GROMACS .gro file of N, CA and C in nm:
model
  546
    1MET      N    1  -5.326   2.509  -3.029
    1MET     CA    2  -5.385   2.399  -3.103
    1MET      C    3  -5.294   2.368  -3.221
    2ILE      N    4  -5.277   2.234  -3.252
    2ILE     CA    5  -5.195   2.193  -3.366
    2ILE      C    6  -5.285   2.128  -3.470
    3SER      N    7  -5.232   2.121  -3.590
    3SER     CA    8  -5.311   2.061  -3.698
    3SER      C    9  -5.321   1.909  -3.679
    4VAL      N   10  -5.420   1.849  -3.747
    4VAL     CA   11  -5.439   1.704  -3.742
    4VAL      C   12  -5.313   1.633  -3.795
    5GLU      N   13  -5.256   1.688  -3.903
    5GLU     CA   14  -5.136   1.628  -3.963
    5GLU      C   15  -5.019   1.631  -3.866
    6LYS      N   16  -4.999   1.740  -3.796
    6LYS     CA   17  -4.889   1.751  -3.699
    6LYS      C   18  -4.913   1.655  -3.583
    7ALA      N   19  -5.035   1.644  -3.536
    7ALA     CA   20  -5.067   1.552  -3.426
    7ALA      C   21  -5.040   1.408  -3.469
    8PHE      N   22  -5.081   1.375  -3.591
    8PHE     CA   23  -5.058   1.240  -3.643
    8PHE      C   24  -4.908   1.211  -3.649
    9ASP      N   25  -4.829   1.305  -3.702
    9ASP     CA   26  -4.685   1.286  -3.711
    9ASP      C   27  -4.622   1.266  -3.574
   10GLU      N   28  -4.665   1.339  -3.474
   10GLU     CA   29  -4.610   1.325  -3.338
   10GLU      C   30  -4.645   1.188  -3.278
   11ILE      N   31  -4.766   1.140  -3.302
   11ILE     CA   32  -4.808   1.009  -3.250
   11ILE      C   33  -4.727   0.898  -3.317
   12VAL      N   34  -4.714   0.904  -3.449
   12VAL     CA   35  -4.641   0.802  -3.522
   12VAL      C   36  -4.494   0.802  -3.483
   13ALA      N   37  -4.435   0.919  -3.459
   13ALA     CA   38  -4.294   0.927  -3.420
   13ALA      C   39  -4.269   0.854  -3.288
   14GLN      N   40  -4.366   0.853  -3.199
   14GLN     CA   41  -4.350   0.784  -3.071
   14GLN      C   42  -4.373   0.633  -3.083
   15ALA      N   43  -4.446   0.591  -3.184
   15ALA     CA   44  -4.482   0.450  -3.197
   15ALA      C   45  -4.392   0.374  -3.293
   16SER      N   46  -4.317   0.439  -3.376
   16SER     CA   47  -4.241   0.369  -3.478
   16SER      C   48  -4.096   0.413  -3.473
   17PRO      N   49  -3.998   0.326  -3.482
   17PRO     CA   50  -4.018   0.182  -3.483
   17PRO      C   51  -4.037   0.129  -3.341
   18LEU      N   52  -4.106   0.018  -3.332
   18LEU     CA   53  -4.124  -0.044  -3.202
   18LEU      C   54  -3.991  -0.102  -3.156
   19THR      N   55  -3.965  -0.097  -3.027
   19THR     CA   56  -3.843  -0.157  -2.974
   19THR      C   57  -3.858  -0.309  -2.978
   20THR      N   58  -3.752  -0.377  -2.944
   20THR     CA   59  -3.755  -0.523  -2.948
   20THR      C   60  -3.742  -0.579  -2.806
   21GLU      N   61  -3.779  -0.705  -2.794
   21GLU     CA   62  -3.762  -0.777  -2.669
   21GLU      C   63  -3.735  -0.923  -2.700
   22ARG      N   64  -3.667  -0.990  -2.607
   22ARG     CA   65  -3.635  -1.132  -2.622
   22ARG      C   66  -3.740  -1.213  -2.546
   23LEU      N   67  -3.804  -1.306  -2.618
   23LEU     CA   68  -3.909  -1.386  -2.556
   23LEU      C   69  -3.881  -1.535  -2.574
   24PRO      N   70  -3.922  -1.616  -2.475
   24PRO     CA   71  -3.918  -1.761  -2.498
   24PRO      C   72  -4.020  -1.797  -2.605
   25LEU      N   73  -3.995  -1.905  -2.678
   25LEU     CA   74  -4.085  -1.943  -2.788
   25LEU      C   75  -4.229  -1.959  -2.741
   26ALA      N   76  -4.249  -2.008  -2.620
   26ALA     CA   77  -4.384  -2.031  -2.569
   26ALA      C   78  -4.465  -1.903  -2.556
   27LYS      N   79  -4.399  -1.788  -2.552
   27LYS     CA   80  -4.469  -1.660  -2.538
   27LYS      C   81  -4.462  -1.574  -2.664
   28ALA      N   82  -4.408  -1.629  -2.772
   28ALA     CA   83  -4.384  -1.548  -2.892
   28ALA      C   84  -4.491  -1.562  -3.000
   29SER      N   85  -4.587  -1.651  -2.982
   29SER     CA   86  -4.690  -1.670  -3.083
   29SER      C   87  -4.768  -1.541  -3.105
   30GLY      N   88  -4.788  -1.509  -3.232
   30GLY     CA   89  -4.863  -1.389  -3.267
   30GLY      C   90  -4.778  -1.264  -3.276
   31ARG      N   91  -4.650  -1.273  -3.245
   31ARG     CA   92  -4.561  -1.156  -3.250
   31ARG      C   93  -4.491  -1.150  -3.386
   32ILE      N   94  -4.417  -1.041  -3.409
   32ILE     CA   95  -4.343  -1.020  -3.533
   32ILE      C   96  -4.194  -1.034  -3.504
   33LEU      N   97  -4.128  -1.121  -3.579
   33LEU     CA   98  -3.986  -1.149  -3.561
   33LEU      C   99  -3.903  -1.026  -3.596
   34ALA      N  100  -3.812  -0.988  -3.506
   34ALA     CA  101  -3.731  -0.868  -3.526
   34ALA      C  102  -3.606  -0.894  -3.609
   35SER      N  103  -3.552  -1.015  -3.604
   35SER     CA  104  -3.433  -1.047  -3.682
   35SER      C  105  -3.442  -1.190  -3.733
   36ALA      N  106  -3.373  -1.214  -3.843
   36ALA     CA  107  -3.376  -1.346  -3.906
   36ALA      C  108  -3.320  -1.451  -3.810
   37ILE      N  109  -3.370  -1.573  -3.823
   37ILE     CA  110  -3.325  -1.685  -3.740
   37ILE      C  111  -3.248  -1.783  -3.830
   38LYS      N  112  -3.125  -1.813  -3.790
   38LYS     CA  113  -3.042  -1.911  -3.861
   38LYS      C  114  -3.039  -2.041  -3.781
   39ALA      N  115  -3.043  -2.151  -3.852
   39ALA     CA  116  -3.040  -2.283  -3.789
   39ALA      C  117  -2.907  -2.305  -3.718
   40ARG      N  118  -2.916  -2.355  -3.595
   40ARG     CA  119  -2.796  -2.388  -3.517
   40ARG      C  120  -2.753  -2.533  -3.541
   41ARG      N  121  -2.832  -2.604  -3.619
   41ARG     CA  122  -2.801  -2.743  -3.652
   41ARG      C  123  -2.876  -2.780  -3.780
   42SER      N  124  -2.836  -2.890  -3.839
   42SER     CA  125  -2.907  -2.942  -3.956
   42SER      C  126  -3.022  -3.029  -3.909
   43GLN      N  127  -3.126  -3.036  -3.992
   43GLN     CA  128  -3.242  -3.119  -3.961
   43GLN      C  129  -3.277  -3.200  -4.084
   44PRO      N  130  -3.277  -3.331  -4.082
   44PRO     CA  131  -3.228  -3.412  -3.972
   44PRO      C  132  -3.076  -3.402  -3.958
   45GLY      N  133  -3.028  -3.438  -3.841
   45GLY     CA  134  -2.885  -3.426  -3.811
   45GLY      C  135  -2.800  -3.534  -3.875
   46CYS      N  136  -2.864  -3.641  -3.921
   46CYS     CA  137  -2.794  -3.749  -3.990
   46CYS      C  138  -2.892  -3.810  -4.089
   47ASP      N  139  -2.844  -3.898  -4.175
   47ASP     CA  140  -2.935  -3.968  -4.266
   47ASP      C  141  -3.031  -4.053  -4.184
   48VAL      N  142  -3.161  -4.044  -4.214
   48VAL     CA  143  -3.262  -4.121  -4.140
   48VAL      C  144  -3.355  -4.193  -4.238
   49SER      N  145  -3.415  -4.299  -4.188
   49SER     CA  146  -3.508  -4.377  -4.269
   49SER      C  147  -3.641  -4.304  -4.283
   50ALA      N  148  -3.694  -4.304  -4.403
   50ALA     CA  149  -3.825  -4.245  -4.428
   50ALA      C  150  -3.936  -4.349  -4.416
   51MET      N  151  -3.898  -4.476  -4.399
   51MET     CA  152  -3.995  -4.587  -4.395
   51MET      C  153  -3.948  -4.693  -4.296
   52ASP      N  154  -4.043  -4.774  -4.251
   52ASP     CA  155  -4.009  -4.894  -4.175
   52ASP      C  156  -3.960  -4.999  -4.274
   53GLY      N  157  -3.853  -5.069  -4.239
   53GLY     CA  158  -3.803  -5.172  -4.329
   53GLY      C  159  -3.668  -5.223  -4.285
   54TYR      N  160  -3.577  -5.238  -4.384
   54TYR     CA  161  -3.446  -5.296  -4.358
   54TYR      C  162  -3.341  -5.212  -4.431
   55ALA      N  163  -3.236  -5.173  -4.360
   55ALA     CA  164  -3.126  -5.099  -4.418
   55ALA      C  165  -3.030  -5.198  -4.482
   56VAL      N  166  -2.995  -5.174  -4.608
   56VAL     CA  167  -2.908  -5.264  -4.684
   56VAL      C  168  -2.807  -5.183  -4.765
   57ARG      N  169  -2.711  -5.253  -4.822
   57ARG     CA  170  -2.620  -5.195  -4.920
   57ARG      C  171  -2.687  -5.212  -5.057
   58SER      N  172  -2.704  -5.105  -5.131
   58SER     CA  173  -2.769  -5.116  -5.262
   58SER      C  174  -2.691  -5.208  -5.356
   59LEU      N  175  -2.560  -5.219  -5.337
   59LEU     CA  176  -2.478  -5.308  -5.420
   59LEU      C  177  -2.520  -5.454  -5.407
   60ASP      N  178  -2.585  -5.489  -5.295
   60ASP     CA  179  -2.627  -5.627  -5.272
   60ASP      C  180  -2.761  -5.661  -5.339
   61LEU      N  181  -2.831  -5.561  -5.390
   61LEU     CA  182  -2.962  -5.585  -5.451
   61LEU      C  183  -2.946  -5.605  -5.601
   62THR      N  184  -3.016  -5.707  -5.653
   62THR     CA  185  -3.000  -5.742  -5.795
   62THR      C  186  -3.131  -5.740  -5.873
   63GLY      N  187  -3.243  -5.728  -5.802
   63GLY     CA  188  -3.372  -5.741  -5.868
   63GLY      C  189  -3.419  -5.886  -5.867
   64GLU      N  190  -3.329  -5.977  -5.835
   64GLU     CA  191  -3.359  -6.118  -5.816
   64GLU      C  192  -3.366  -6.142  -5.665
   65GLU      N  193  -3.427  -6.252  -5.624
   65GLU     CA  194  -3.439  -6.279  -5.482
   65GLU      C  195  -3.301  -6.301  -5.418
   66VAL      N  196  -3.272  -6.226  -5.313
   66VAL     CA  197  -3.147  -6.239  -5.239
   66VAL      C  198  -3.179  -6.237  -5.090
   67SER      N  199  -3.099  -6.306  -5.011
   67SER     CA  200  -3.120  -6.314  -4.866
   67SER      C  201  -3.017  -6.229  -4.793
   68PHE      N  202  -3.060  -6.177  -4.679
   68PHE     CA  203  -2.974  -6.096  -4.593
   68PHE      C  204  -2.979  -6.151  -4.451
   69LYS      N  205  -2.865  -6.150  -4.385
   69LYS     CA  206  -2.857  -6.189  -4.244
   69LYS      C  207  -2.894  -6.067  -4.159
   70LEU      N  208  -2.991  -6.083  -4.068
   70LEU     CA  209  -3.033  -5.975  -3.979
   70LEU      C  210  -2.934  -5.966  -3.864
   71ILE      N  211  -2.869  -5.849  -3.847
   71ILE     CA  212  -2.766  -5.834  -3.744
   71ILE      C  213  -2.800  -5.733  -3.636
   72GLY      N  214  -2.914  -5.665  -3.648
   72GLY     CA  215  -2.949  -5.567  -3.545
   72GLY      C  216  -3.071  -5.486  -3.582
   73GLU      N  217  -3.090  -5.380  -3.502
   73GLU     CA  218  -3.208  -5.295  -3.516
   73GLU      C  219  -3.169  -5.150  -3.494
   74SER      N  220  -3.233  -5.059  -3.567
   74SER     CA  221  -3.212  -4.915  -3.550
   74SER      C  222  -3.348  -4.848  -3.535
   75ALA      N  223  -3.368  -4.785  -3.419
   75ALA     CA  224  -3.494  -4.714  -3.392
   75ALA      C  225  -3.461  -4.568  -3.363
   76ALA      N  226  -3.559  -4.481  -3.376
   76ALA     CA  227  -3.539  -4.340  -3.344
   76ALA      C  228  -3.494  -4.329  -3.200
   77GLY      N  229  -3.381  -4.265  -3.176
   77GLY     CA  230  -3.326  -4.250  -3.042
   77GLY      C  231  -3.242  -4.367  -2.996
   78ALA      N  232  -3.242  -4.477  -3.071
   78ALA     CA  233  -3.162  -4.596  -3.036
   78ALA      C  234  -3.100  -4.653  -3.164
   79PRO      N  235  -3.000  -4.583  -3.221
   79PRO     CA  236  -2.942  -4.626  -3.348
   79PRO      C  237  -2.860  -4.755  -3.335
   80TYR      N  238  -2.848  -4.824  -3.446
   80TYR     CA  239  -2.756  -4.938  -3.453
   80TYR      C  240  -2.615  -4.880  -3.462
   81LEU      N  241  -2.526  -4.922  -3.376
   81LEU     CA  242  -2.395  -4.859  -3.367
   81LEU      C  243  -2.285  -4.928  -3.446
   82GLY      N  244  -2.311  -5.047  -3.499
   82GLY     CA  245  -2.210  -5.117  -3.576
   82GLY      C  246  -2.213  -5.078  -3.722
   83SER      N  247  -2.132  -5.148  -3.800
   83SER     CA  248  -2.127  -5.129  -3.944
   83SER      C  249  -2.189  -5.250  -4.012
   84VAL      N  250  -2.251  -5.228  -4.126
   84VAL     CA  251  -2.319  -5.334  -4.200
   84VAL      C  252  -2.232  -5.373  -4.320
   85ASN      N  253  -2.209  -5.503  -4.334
   85ASN     CA  254  -2.126  -5.556  -4.442
   85ASN      C  255  -2.214  -5.622  -4.548
   86ALA      N  256  -2.150  -5.670  -4.654
   86ALA     CA  257  -2.219  -5.738  -4.763
   86ALA      C  258  -2.303  -5.853  -4.709
   87GLY      N  259  -2.428  -5.862  -4.758
   87GLY     CA  260  -2.516  -5.971  -4.719
   87GLY      C  261  -2.581  -5.956  -4.583
   88GLU      N  262  -2.563  -5.840  -4.518
   88GLU     CA  263  -2.621  -5.816  -4.387
   88GLU      C  264  -2.727  -5.706  -4.397
   89THR      N  265  -2.815  -5.704  -4.298
   89THR     CA  266  -2.918  -5.601  -4.291
   89THR      C  267  -2.947  -5.566  -4.147
   90VAL      N  268  -3.004  -5.449  -4.127
   90VAL     CA  269  -3.048  -5.402  -3.996
   90VAL      C  270  -3.194  -5.361  -4.008
   91ARG      N  271  -3.276  -5.412  -3.917
   91ARG     CA  272  -3.417  -5.370  -3.910
   91ARG      C  273  -3.416  -5.223  -3.875
   92ILE      N  274  -3.494  -5.142  -3.947
   92ILE     CA  275  -3.493  -4.997  -3.923
   92ILE      C  276  -3.635  -4.944  -3.921
   93PHE      N  277  -3.657  -4.844  -3.837
   93PHE     CA  278  -3.788  -4.783  -3.823
   93PHE      C  279  -3.784  -4.638  -3.871
   94THR      N  280  -3.899  -4.586  -3.910
   94THR     CA  281  -3.908  -4.450  -3.960
   94THR      C  282  -3.846  -4.352  -3.860
   95GLY      N  283  -3.758  -4.266  -3.910
   95GLY     CA  284  -3.693  -4.165  -3.827
   95GLY      C  285  -3.564  -4.212  -3.763
   96ALA      N  286  -3.530  -4.339  -3.777
   96ALA     CA  287  -3.408  -4.393  -3.717
   96ALA      C  288  -3.287  -4.360  -3.803
   97ALA      N  289  -3.170  -4.348  -3.738
   97ALA     CA  290  -3.045  -4.324  -3.810
   97ALA      C  291  -3.011  -4.442  -3.899
   98VAL      N  292  -2.968  -4.411  -4.020
   98VAL     CA  293  -2.928  -4.514  -4.116
   98VAL      C  294  -2.790  -4.566  -4.073
   99PRO      N  295  -2.777  -4.697  -4.056
   99PRO     CA  296  -2.649  -4.753  -4.010
   99PRO      C  297  -2.535  -4.734  -4.109
  100GLU      N  298  -2.415  -4.725  -4.056
  100GLU     CA  299  -2.295  -4.713  -4.138
  100GLU      C  300  -2.285  -4.835  -4.231
  101GLY      N  301  -2.252  -4.809  -4.356
  101GLY     CA  302  -2.237  -4.915  -4.454
  101GLY      C  303  -2.361  -4.939  -4.537
  102THR      N  304  -2.474  -4.880  -4.500
  102THR     CA  305  -2.597  -4.897  -4.578
  102THR      C  306  -2.630  -4.770  -4.654
  103ASP      N  307  -2.704  -4.786  -4.763
  103ASP     CA  308  -2.739  -4.669  -4.844
  103ASP      C  309  -2.875  -4.682  -4.910
  104GLN      N  310  -2.955  -4.777  -4.863
  104GLN     CA  311  -3.090  -4.794  -4.918
  104GLN      C  312  -3.175  -4.864  -4.812
  105ILE      N  313  -3.305  -4.830  -4.813
  105ILE     CA  314  -3.401  -4.897  -4.725
  105ILE      C  315  -3.494  -4.980  -4.813
  106VAL      N  316  -3.507  -5.108  -4.779
  106VAL     CA  317  -3.605  -5.195  -4.843
  106VAL      C  318  -3.725  -5.195  -4.750
  107ILE      N  319  -3.841  -5.149  -4.799
  107ILE     CA  320  -3.957  -5.142  -4.710
  107ILE      C  321  -4.002  -5.282  -4.669
  108GLN      N  322  -4.057  -5.290  -4.549
  108GLN     CA  323  -4.092  -5.421  -4.493
  108GLN      C  324  -4.190  -5.498  -4.581
  109GLU      N  325  -4.275  -5.428  -4.656
  109GLU     CA  326  -4.372  -5.495  -4.742
  109GLU      C  327  -4.306  -5.569  -4.858
  110ASN      N  328  -4.181  -5.535  -4.889
  110ASN     CA  329  -4.110  -5.598  -5.000
  110ASN      C  330  -4.011  -5.703  -4.952
  111THR      N  331  -4.033  -5.757  -4.832
  111THR     CA  332  -3.944  -5.859  -4.777
  111THR      C  333  -4.024  -5.980  -4.730
  112GLY      N  334  -3.952  -6.087  -4.705
  112GLY     CA  335  -4.008  -6.206  -4.644
  112GLY      C  336  -3.906  -6.261  -4.546
  113PRO      N  337  -3.950  -6.346  -4.453
  113PRO     CA  338  -3.858  -6.398  -4.351
  113PRO      C  339  -3.776  -6.517  -4.401
  114THR      N  340  -3.655  -6.529  -4.348
  114THR     CA  341  -3.571  -6.649  -4.364
  114THR      C  342  -3.535  -6.696  -4.223
  115ASP      N  343  -3.460  -6.803  -4.213
  115ASP     CA  344  -3.423  -6.855  -4.081
  115ASP      C  345  -3.346  -6.754  -3.997
  116ASN      N  346  -3.258  -6.676  -4.059
  116ASN     CA  347  -3.177  -6.581  -3.982
  116ASN      C  348  -3.182  -6.438  -4.037
  117GLY      N  349  -3.288  -6.405  -4.111
  117GLY     CA  350  -3.297  -6.270  -4.165
  117GLY      C  351  -3.417  -6.251  -4.256
  118ILE      N  352  -3.390  -6.197  -4.374
  118ILE     CA  353  -3.497  -6.164  -4.470
  118ILE      C  354  -3.452  -6.198  -4.612
  119PHE      N  355  -3.548  -6.198  -4.703
  119PHE     CA  356  -3.517  -6.203  -4.846
  119PHE      C  357  -3.597  -6.093  -4.914
  120THR      N  358  -3.548  -6.049  -5.029
  120THR     CA  359  -3.617  -5.947  -5.110
  120THR      C  360  -3.573  -5.961  -5.255
  121ASP      N  361  -3.655  -5.908  -5.344
  121ASP     CA  362  -3.617  -5.902  -5.484
  121ASP      C  363  -3.616  -5.757  -5.534
  122ASP      N  364  -3.600  -5.663  -5.439
  122ASP     CA  365  -3.594  -5.520  -5.475
  122ASP      C  366  -3.477  -5.491  -5.568
  123GLN      N  367  -3.494  -5.386  -5.648
  123GLN     CA  368  -3.389  -5.334  -5.735
  123GLN      C  369  -3.298  -5.242  -5.652
  124ALA      N  370  -3.174  -5.231  -5.693
  124ALA     CA  371  -3.081  -5.135  -5.631
  124ALA      C  372  -3.125  -4.993  -5.669
  125GLU      N  373  -3.135  -4.907  -5.570
  125GLU     CA  374  -3.167  -4.766  -5.594
  125GLU      C  375  -3.104  -4.685  -5.481
  126LEU      N  376  -2.982  -4.641  -5.505
  126LEU     CA  377  -2.905  -4.567  -5.405
  126LEU      C  378  -2.987  -4.456  -5.340
  127GLY      N  379  -2.996  -4.458  -5.207
  127GLY     CA  380  -3.066  -4.354  -5.132
  127GLY      C  381  -3.216  -4.372  -5.120
  128LYS      N  382  -3.269  -4.482  -5.172
  128LYS     CA  383  -3.414  -4.502  -5.169
  128LYS      C  384  -3.465  -4.507  -5.024
  129HIS      N  385  -3.569  -4.430  -4.996
  129HIS     CA  386  -3.635  -4.421  -4.865
  129HIS      C  387  -3.544  -4.369  -4.754
  130ILE      N  388  -3.445  -4.287  -4.793
  130ILE     CA  389  -3.356  -4.225  -4.694
  130ILE      C  390  -3.370  -4.073  -4.705
  131ARG      N  391  -3.396  -4.011  -4.590
  131ARG     CA  392  -3.396  -3.864  -4.583
  131ARG      C  393  -3.253  -3.823  -4.545
  132GLN      N  394  -3.188  -3.752  -4.635
  132GLN     CA  395  -3.049  -3.713  -4.615
  132GLN      C  396  -3.036  -3.610  -4.503
  133ALA      N  397  -2.922  -3.613  -4.434
  133ALA     CA  398  -2.892  -3.513  -4.332
  133ALA      C  399  -2.910  -3.374  -4.393
  134GLY      N  400  -2.977  -3.284  -4.322
  134GLY     CA  401  -2.999  -3.148  -4.371
  134GLY      C  402  -3.112  -3.135  -4.471
  135TYR      N  403  -3.189  -3.239  -4.491
  135TYR     CA  404  -3.299  -3.237  -4.590
  135TYR      C  405  -3.398  -3.123  -4.561
  136ASP      N  406  -3.436  -3.104  -4.435
  136ASP     CA  407  -3.531  -2.998  -4.400
  136ASP      C  408  -3.463  -2.861  -4.402
  137PHE      N  409  -3.346  -2.852  -4.337
  137PHE     CA  410  -3.264  -2.731  -4.340
  137PHE      C  411  -3.124  -2.764  -4.291
  138GLY      N  412  -3.028  -2.684  -4.335
  138GLY     CA  413  -2.889  -2.705  -4.299
  138GLY      C  414  -2.840  -2.604  -4.196
  139LEU      N  415  -2.731  -2.638  -4.130
  139LEU     CA  416  -2.667  -2.550  -4.033
  139LEU      C  417  -2.642  -2.414  -4.096
  140GLY      N  418  -2.685  -2.307  -4.029
  140GLY     CA  419  -2.664  -2.171  -4.078
  140GLY      C  420  -2.768  -2.120  -4.176
  141GLN      N  421  -2.857  -2.207  -4.221
  141GLN     CA  422  -2.962  -2.165  -4.314
  141GLN      C  423  -3.066  -2.080  -4.241
  142ILE      N  424  -3.116  -1.976  -4.306
  142ILE     CA  425  -3.221  -1.894  -4.248
  142ILE      C  426  -3.352  -1.973  -4.251
  143VAL      N  427  -3.413  -1.992  -4.134
  143VAL     CA  428  -3.537  -2.068  -4.125
  143VAL      C  429  -3.658  -1.977  -4.101
  144ALA      N  430  -3.633  -1.850  -4.064
  144ALA     CA  431  -3.741  -1.752  -4.047
  144ALA      C  432  -3.683  -1.613  -4.074
  145GLU      N  433  -3.748  -1.540  -4.161
  145GLU     CA  434  -3.703  -1.405  -4.199
  145GLU      C  435  -3.750  -1.300  -4.099
  146ALA      N  436  -3.672  -1.195  -4.084
  146ALA     CA  437  -3.715  -1.081  -4.003
  146ALA      C  438  -3.846  -1.029  -4.060
  147GLY      N  439  -3.937  -0.990  -3.973
  147GLY     CA  440  -4.067  -0.940  -4.016
  147GLY      C  441  -4.173  -1.048  -4.027
  148SER      N  442  -4.134  -1.174  -4.005
  148SER     CA  443  -4.230  -1.285  -4.013
  148SER      C  444  -4.326  -1.282  -3.894
  149TYR      N  445  -4.451  -1.314  -3.923
  149TYR     CA  446  -4.551  -1.334  -3.818
  149TYR      C  447  -4.524  -1.470  -3.756
  150LEU      N  448  -4.515  -1.477  -3.625
  150LEU     CA  449  -4.480  -1.602  -3.557
  150LEU      C  450  -4.605  -1.683  -3.523
  151SER      N  451  -4.629  -1.784  -3.604
  151SER     CA  452  -4.740  -1.877  -3.583
  151SER      C  453  -4.684  -2.001  -3.514
  152PRO      N  454  -4.771  -2.086  -3.459
  152PRO     CA  455  -4.721  -2.211  -3.400
  152PRO      C  456  -4.638  -2.293  -3.499
  153LYS      N  457  -4.675  -2.289  -3.626
  153LYS     CA  458  -4.601  -2.366  -3.727
  153LYS      C  459  -4.457  -2.320  -3.737
  154ASN      N  460  -4.434  -2.189  -3.757
  154ASN     CA  461  -4.294  -2.148  -3.773
  154ASN      C  462  -4.219  -2.142  -3.640
  155LEU      N  463  -4.290  -2.135  -3.527
  155LEU     CA  464  -4.223  -2.148  -3.398
  155LEU      C  465  -4.169  -2.290  -3.380
  156GLY      N  466  -4.242  -2.389  -3.433
  156GLY     CA  467  -4.194  -2.526  -3.430
  156GLY      C  468  -4.066  -2.543  -3.512
  157VAL      N  469  -4.060  -2.480  -3.628
  157VAL     CA  470  -3.940  -2.486  -3.711
  157VAL      C  471  -3.824  -2.418  -3.638
  158ILE      N  472  -3.849  -2.304  -3.578
  158ILE     CA  473  -3.745  -2.232  -3.504
  158ILE      C  474  -3.692  -2.317  -3.389
  159ALA      N  475  -3.782  -2.384  -3.318
  159ALA     CA  476  -3.740  -2.472  -3.208
  159ALA      C  477  -3.655  -2.587  -3.261
  160SER      N  478  -3.696  -2.647  -3.373
  160SER     CA  479  -3.620  -2.760  -3.428
  160SER      C  480  -3.484  -2.715  -3.482
  161ALA      N  481  -3.470  -2.586  -3.507
  161ALA     CA  482  -3.342  -2.531  -3.553
  161ALA      C  483  -3.249  -2.499  -3.436
  162GLY      N  484  -3.295  -2.527  -3.313
  162GLY     CA  485  -3.208  -2.512  -3.197
  162GLY      C  486  -3.225  -2.385  -3.117
  163HIS      N  487  -3.336  -2.315  -3.134
  163HIS     CA  488  -3.357  -2.189  -3.063
  163HIS      C  489  -3.467  -2.205  -2.958
  164GLY      N  490  -3.447  -2.144  -2.842
  164GLY     CA  491  -3.548  -2.144  -2.737
  164GLY      C  492  -3.609  -2.007  -2.715
  165HIS      N  493  -3.545  -1.905  -2.770
  165HIS     CA  494  -3.590  -1.765  -2.756
  165HIS      C  495  -3.578  -1.696  -2.891
  166VAL      N  496  -3.655  -1.590  -2.908
  166VAL     CA  497  -3.648  -1.508  -3.030
  166VAL      C  498  -3.656  -1.361  -2.993
  167MET      N  499  -3.600  -1.278  -3.081
  167MET     CA  500  -3.614  -1.133  -3.067
  167MET      C  501  -3.736  -1.092  -3.149
  168VAL      N  502  -3.831  -1.028  -3.082
  168VAL     CA  503  -3.954  -0.985  -3.148
  168VAL      C  504  -3.973  -0.836  -3.126
  169HIS      N  505  -4.058  -0.777  -3.209
  169HIS     CA  506  -4.096  -0.638  -3.187
  169HIS      C  507  -4.195  -0.635  -3.071
  170ARG      N  508  -4.181  -0.536  -2.987
  170ARG     CA  509  -4.276  -0.523  -2.876
  170ARG      C  510  -4.416  -0.505  -2.931
  171ALA      N  511  -4.512  -0.557  -2.859
  171ALA     CA  512  -4.651  -0.541  -2.900
  171ALA      C  513  -4.689  -0.393  -2.886
  172PRO      N  514  -4.756  -0.338  -2.986
  172PRO     CA  515  -4.793  -0.197  -2.976
  172PRO      C  516  -4.902  -0.177  -2.871
  173THR      N  517  -4.898  -0.060  -2.810
  173THR     CA  518  -5.006  -0.020  -2.719
  173THR      C  519  -5.099   0.069  -2.802
  174VAL      N  520  -5.225   0.036  -2.799
  174VAL     CA  521  -5.320   0.107  -2.881
  174VAL      C  522  -5.418   0.180  -2.790
  175ALA      N  523  -5.446   0.302  -2.826
  175ALA     CA  524  -5.545   0.380  -2.753
  175ALA      C  525  -5.639   0.444  -2.853
  176ILE      N  526  -5.766   0.452  -2.816
  176ILE     CA  527  -5.863   0.518  -2.903
  176ILE      C  528  -5.908   0.643  -2.829
  177LEU      N  529  -5.891   0.756  -2.895
  177LEU     CA  530  -5.930   0.884  -2.836
  177LEU      C  531  -6.051   0.936  -2.913
  178ALA      N  532  -6.159   0.946  -2.845
  178ALA     CA  533  -6.281   0.996  -2.909
  178ALA      C  534  -6.299   1.144  -2.871
  179THR      N  535  -6.326   1.225  -2.969
  179THR     CA  536  -6.351   1.368  -2.943
  179THR      C  537  -6.481   1.407  -3.012
  180GLY      N  538  -6.540   1.506  -2.966
  180GLY     CA  539  -6.663   1.553  -3.028
  180GLY      C  540  -6.783   1.474  -2.978
  181ASP      N  541  -6.897   1.503  -3.037
  181ASP     CA  542  -7.019   1.440  -2.990
  181ASP      C  543  -7.090   1.361  -3.099
  182GLU      N  544  -7.018   1.320  -3.204
  182GLU     CA  545  -7.080   1.244  -3.311
  182GLU      C  546  -7.106   1.103  -3.271
   0.00000   0.00000   0.00000
């Protein structure tokens, strides 16, 4: 017969540390992350619009009414591929890539129609309504620390960082041993 303390030490020695296993994200909820996760890409990957409106050059805005020629459209997954010059604008939707040559979004509520575009009296404000590339996280940034409990929320962040699998600690096997007649 061994003491309770010795029995406890022998049980703990077999259970700790738990080994690790690689799981797809869909099966990792509720597990404990074994190693830190670094982003494989920046999120967002490029400058994107935070609002529906029109992408413009802030240098063209004066606070007085000015007109812009509408030359295209940029939607999420379908960016405008050209460059925007002085006096031009591109219709842009939330989450869409900001076109080359623009540096501010004028929200649609602050515009009116013209024969070939829009007018606005917005003030110049460099970067207004633009989410910069890497705003959520940058390439190589740790997005989940080792030892983190994997909830659906942080699994979503891990997925958006470019990972489909994670290393987790194996789930412990638990047994209850009842002795005596109490």
